[in-house]
Amino acid sequence: MNQVYWMGGAPCAGKTTISHIISQEFGWYVYHIDRHIESYLRRATADVHPALTTYKKMGLQKFLLQTSDIQFEQVVAMHHEQVAFIEADIAELRQEIETPILVEGANLIPDKIAQKQASPKHSIWLVPTEKFLLDTYPKRGNWVQEVLRRYEKADDGVQAFENWMMRDARFAGHIAHHVQAQSMTLITVDGSVSLLDNAEIAMRHFGLLN
């Protein structure tokens, strides 16, 4: 796994943008987990992947109307079920790609990455503060508004967004706790440091800059 690097954390911390910068500057291949979710759902089976198959039947709209606590538990369960799919995809890519592979996404599980990474320099984690999350999420792009516009009742859209943010705030704390427990490198994103500066921190951590 010497050529595989990991960038995990929680949503809204700049992982995707930083991974793009690394790819453009150094030619690394980036495996964006979010782009493969549909593939995981297609491959999921009810007996082995109950959380994924439940989500597939429910759909995003109904999922977001659940309480933040229920969503959190289901998200964590889905991430555990996705591990085998991610590992299989990365193993296949390593046969085809000679450049380093950067696996990026909030779906990565710190405890499991700690066991498989080649060295502590092969993973970095970015987690937003709750304030940064709430301030930034509505500005992430049209896709957020598109999700909320699908609700027939405006109140449902408001409730869904509140549940969503409460879940992600709790998830950020969960990830930070597990990263620190494994003594891995964590960047807390609160807006006081620019995205480019955080990208430089990540590149230095990976040994790409002196």
CSV table of C-alpha atoms in Angstrom, one decimal:
chain,number,residue,atom,x,y,z
A,1,MET,CA,0.0,0.0,0.0
A,2,ASN,CA,3.0,2.3,-0.4
A,3,GLN,CA,1.4,4.1,-3.3
A,4,VAL,CA,-2.0,4.5,-1.7
A,5,TYR,CA,-2.8,7.6,0.3
A,6,TRP,CA,-5.9,8.5,2.2
A,7,MET,CA,-7.7,11.8,2.8
A,8,GLY,CA,-10.7,11.4,5.1
A,9,GLY,CA,-12.7,13.4,7.6
A,10,ALA,CA,-16.2,15.0,7.5
A,11,PRO,CA,-18.2,16.8,4.8
A,12,CYS,CA,-17.6,20.5,4.1
A,13,ALA,CA,-13.9,20.5,5.0
A,14,GLY,CA,-12.3,21.0,1.6
A,15,LYS,CA,-11.2,17.4,0.9
A,16,THR,CA,-12.3,17.2,-2.7
A,17,THR,CA,-10.8,20.6,-3.6
A,18,ILE,CA,-7.5,19.8,-2.0
A,19,SER,CA,-7.4,16.4,-3.7
A,20,HIS,CA,-8.0,18.1,-7.1
A,21,ILE,CA,-5.0,20.4,-6.4
A,22,ILE,CA,-2.8,17.5,-5.5
A,23,SER,CA,-3.9,15.7,-8.7
A,24,GLN,CA,-3.2,18.7,-10.9
A,25,GLU,CA,0.1,19.6,-9.3
A,26,PHE,CA,1.6,16.1,-8.9
A,27,GLY,CA,-0.3,13.9,-11.3
A,28,TRP,CA,-1.8,11.6,-8.6
A,29,TYR,CA,-4.9,9.6,-9.4
A,30,VAL,CA,-7.8,10.5,-7.1
A,31,TYR,CA,-10.4,8.0,-6.2
A,32,HIS,CA,-13.4,10.1,-5.1
A,33,ILE,CA,-15.6,7.8,-3.0
A,34,ASP,CA,-18.7,10.0,-3.5
A,35,ARG,CA,-18.6,9.2,-7.2
A,36,HIS,CA,-18.8,5.5,-6.6
A,37,ILE,CA,-21.7,5.4,-4.2
A,38,GLU,CA,-24.2,4.3,-6.9
A,39,SER,CA,-21.8,1.5,-7.7
A,40,TYR,CA,-21.7,0.4,-4.0
A,41,LEU,CA,-25.5,0.5,-3.9
A,42,ARG,CA,-25.8,-1.7,-7.0
A,43,ARG,CA,-23.4,-4.2,-5.6
A,44,ALA,CA,-24.9,-4.3,-2.1
A,45,THR,CA,-26.9,-7.3,-1.0
A,46,ALA,CA,-29.5,-7.4,1.8
A,47,ASP,CA,-27.8,-10.1,3.8
A,48,VAL,CA,-24.3,-8.6,3.8
A,49,HIS,CA,-25.1,-4.9,3.4
A,50,PRO,CA,-28.4,-4.2,5.3
A,51,ALA,CA,-27.7,-0.5,5.9
A,52,LEU,CA,-26.9,0.2,2.2
A,53,THR,CA,-29.9,-1.8,1.0
A,54,THR,CA,-32.2,0.0,3.4
A,55,TYR,CA,-30.9,3.4,2.2
A,56,LYS,CA,-31.4,2.3,-1.4
A,57,LYS,CA,-35.0,1.4,-0.8
A,58,MET,CA,-35.7,4.6,1.2
A,59,GLY,CA,-34.0,7.2,-1.0
A,60,LEU,CA,-32.4,10.4,0.1
A,61,GLN,CA,-35.5,12.4,0.7
A,62,LYS,CA,-37.0,10.0,3.2
A,63,PHE,CA,-33.6,9.4,4.7
A,64,LEU,CA,-33.1,13.1,5.5
A,65,LEU,CA,-36.5,13.3,7.3
A,66,GLN,CA,-35.3,10.8,9.9
A,67,THR,CA,-33.9,12.2,13.1
A,68,SER,CA,-30.2,13.1,13.1
A,69,ASP,CA,-29.4,10.3,15.6
A,70,ILE,CA,-31.0,7.7,13.3
A,71,GLN,CA,-29.2,9.1,10.3
A,72,PHE,CA,-25.9,9.1,12.1
A,73,GLU,CA,-26.1,5.5,13.1
A,74,GLN,CA,-27.1,4.5,9.5
A,75,VAL,CA,-24.3,6.6,7.9
A,76,VAL,CA,-21.7,4.9,10.2
A,77,ALA,CA,-23.1,1.5,9.3
A,78,MET,CA,-23.1,2.3,5.6
A,79,HIS,CA,-19.5,3.4,5.8
A,80,HIS,CA,-18.5,0.1,7.4
A,81,GLU,CA,-20.3,-1.8,4.7
A,82,GLN,CA,-18.6,0.2,1.9
A,83,VAL,CA,-15.1,-0.8,3.1
A,84,ALA,CA,-14.9,-4.0,1.0
A,85,PHE,CA,-16.1,-2.2,-2.1
A,86,ILE,CA,-13.5,0.6,-1.7
A,87,GLU,CA,-10.7,-2.0,-1.1
A,88,ALA,CA,-11.7,-4.0,-4.2
A,89,ASP,CA,-11.8,-0.9,-6.4
A,90,ILE,CA,-8.4,0.3,-5.1
A,91,ALA,CA,-6.8,-3.2,-5.6
A,92,GLU,CA,-8.0,-3.1,-9.2
A,93,LEU,CA,-6.7,0.4,-9.8
A,94,ARG,CA,-3.3,-0.5,-8.4
A,95,GLN,CA,-3.0,-3.1,-11.3
A,96,GLU,CA,-3.8,-0.4,-13.9
A,97,ILE,CA,-2.2,2.8,-12.5
A,98,GLU,CA,1.4,3.5,-11.8
A,99,THR,CA,1.0,6.9,-10.1
A,100,PRO,CA,0.1,7.2,-6.4
A,101,ILE,CA,-3.6,6.9,-5.7
A,102,LEU,CA,-5.3,9.3,-3.3
A,103,VAL,CA,-8.5,7.9,-1.8
A,104,GLU,CA,-10.7,10.8,-0.8
A,105,GLY,CA,-14.0,10.9,1.1
A,106,ALA,CA,-15.9,11.2,4.3
A,107,ASN,CA,-16.6,7.5,4.2
A,108,LEU,CA,-13.2,6.4,5.4
A,109,ILE,CA,-13.0,4.8,8.8
A,110,PRO,CA,-10.0,6.0,10.8
A,111,ASP,CA,-9.5,2.7,12.8
A,112,LYS,CA,-9.3,0.7,9.6
A,113,ILE,CA,-7.1,3.1,7.7
A,114,ALA,CA,-4.7,3.1,10.7
A,115,GLN,CA,-4.3,-0.7,10.2
A,116,LYS,CA,-3.7,-0.6,6.5
A,117,GLN,CA,-1.8,2.6,5.8
A,118,ALA,CA,1.9,2.2,4.9
A,119,SER,CA,2.9,4.9,7.4
A,120,PRO,CA,1.3,7.7,9.4
A,121,LYS,CA,2.3,10.0,6.6
A,122,HIS,CA,-0.1,8.2,4.2
A,123,SER,CA,-3.3,9.6,5.7
A,124,ILE,CA,-4.7,13.0,6.7
A,125,TRP,CA,-8.1,14.0,8.0
A,126,LEU,CA,-10.0,17.2,7.7
A,127,VAL,CA,-13.0,18.0,10.0
A,128,PRO,CA,-15.0,21.3,10.0
A,129,THR,CA,-16.2,23.0,13.2
A,130,GLU,CA,-19.9,23.1,13.6
A,131,LYS,CA,-20.0,26.8,13.0
A,132,PHE,CA,-18.0,26.5,9.8
A,133,LEU,CA,-20.2,23.6,8.7
A,134,LEU,CA,-23.4,25.6,9.2
A,135,ASP,CA,-22.0,28.7,7.6
A,136,THR,CA,-20.6,27.0,4.5
A,137,TYR,CA,-22.9,24.1,3.6
A,138,PRO,CA,-25.7,26.2,2.0
A,139,LYS,CA,-23.0,27.7,-0.3
A,140,ARG,CA,-21.6,24.4,-1.5
A,141,GLY,CA,-23.5,24.5,-4.8
A,142,ASN,CA,-26.9,24.1,-6.5
A,143,TRP,CA,-27.0,20.4,-5.6
A,144,VAL,CA,-27.9,21.2,-2.0
A,145,GLN,CA,-30.8,23.4,-3.0
A,146,GLU,CA,-31.9,20.8,-5.6
A,147,VAL,CA,-32.1,18.2,-2.8
A,148,LEU,CA,-34.3,20.4,-0.7
A,149,ARG,CA,-36.5,21.6,-3.6
A,150,ARG,CA,-37.7,18.0,-4.1
A,151,TYR,CA,-39.8,18.2,-1.0
A,152,GLU,CA,-43.5,19.0,-1.7
A,153,LYS,CA,-43.8,20.7,1.7
A,154,ALA,CA,-41.5,23.6,2.5
A,155,ASP,CA,-41.5,22.6,6.1
A,156,ASP,CA,-40.2,19.2,5.2
A,157,GLY,CA,-37.3,20.7,3.3
A,158,VAL,CA,-36.4,22.9,6.3
A,159,GLN,CA,-36.6,19.9,8.7
A,160,ALA,CA,-34.6,17.8,6.4
A,161,PHE,CA,-31.8,20.4,6.2
A,162,GLU,CA,-31.8,20.8,10.0
A,163,ASN,CA,-31.5,17.0,10.5
A,164,TRP,CA,-28.8,16.8,7.9
A,165,MET,CA,-26.7,19.5,9.5
A,166,MET,CA,-27.1,18.0,13.0
A,167,ARG,CA,-26.1,14.6,11.7
A,168,ASP,CA,-23.0,16.0,10.0
A,169,ALA,CA,-22.0,18.0,13.0
A,170,ARG,CA,-22.2,14.9,15.2
A,171,PHE,CA,-20.3,12.9,12.5
A,172,ALA,CA,-17.5,15.4,12.5
A,173,GLY,CA,-17.0,15.0,16.2
A,174,HIS,CA,-17.1,11.2,15.8
A,175,ILE,CA,-14.4,11.2,13.2
A,176,ALA,CA,-12.2,13.7,15.1
A,177,HIS,CA,-12.4,11.5,18.2
A,178,HIS,CA,-11.4,8.4,16.3
A,179,VAL,CA,-8.6,10.1,14.4
A,180,GLN,CA,-7.1,11.5,17.6
A,181,ALA,CA,-7.4,8.1,19.3
A,182,GLN,CA,-5.3,6.6,16.5
A,183,SER,CA,-2.8,9.5,16.8
A,184,MET,CA,-3.3,10.4,13.1
A,185,THR,CA,-2.9,13.9,11.6
A,186,LEU,CA,-6.1,16.0,11.9
A,187,ILE,CA,-6.8,19.4,10.4
A,188,THR,CA,-9.7,21.3,12.1
A,189,VAL,CA,-11.3,23.6,9.5
A,190,ASP,CA,-12.8,26.7,11.0
A,191,GLY,CA,-12.2,29.3,8.3
A,192,SER,CA,-9.2,30.9,10.1
A,193,VAL,CA,-6.8,29.2,7.6
A,194,SER,CA,-7.4,29.4,3.9
A,195,LEU,CA,-8.2,26.4,1.7
A,196,LEU,CA,-4.9,26.8,-0.1
A,197,ASP,CA,-3.0,26.8,3.2
A,198,ASN,CA,-4.7,23.6,4.2
A,199,ALA,CA,-3.8,22.1,0.8
A,200,GLU,CA,-0.1,23.0,1.5
A,201,ILE,CA,-0.3,21.4,4.9
A,202,ALA,CA,-1.7,18.2,3.3
A,203,MET,CA,1.0,18.3,0.6
A,204,ARG,CA,3.8,18.7,3.1
A,205,HIS,CA,2.3,15.9,5.2
A,206,PHE,CA,2.4,13.6,2.1
A,207,GLY,CA,6.0,14.6,1.5
A,208,LEU,CA,5.2,16.4,-1.7
A,209,LEU,CA,6.7,19.7,-0.6
A,210,ASN,CA,9.9,20.3,1.4
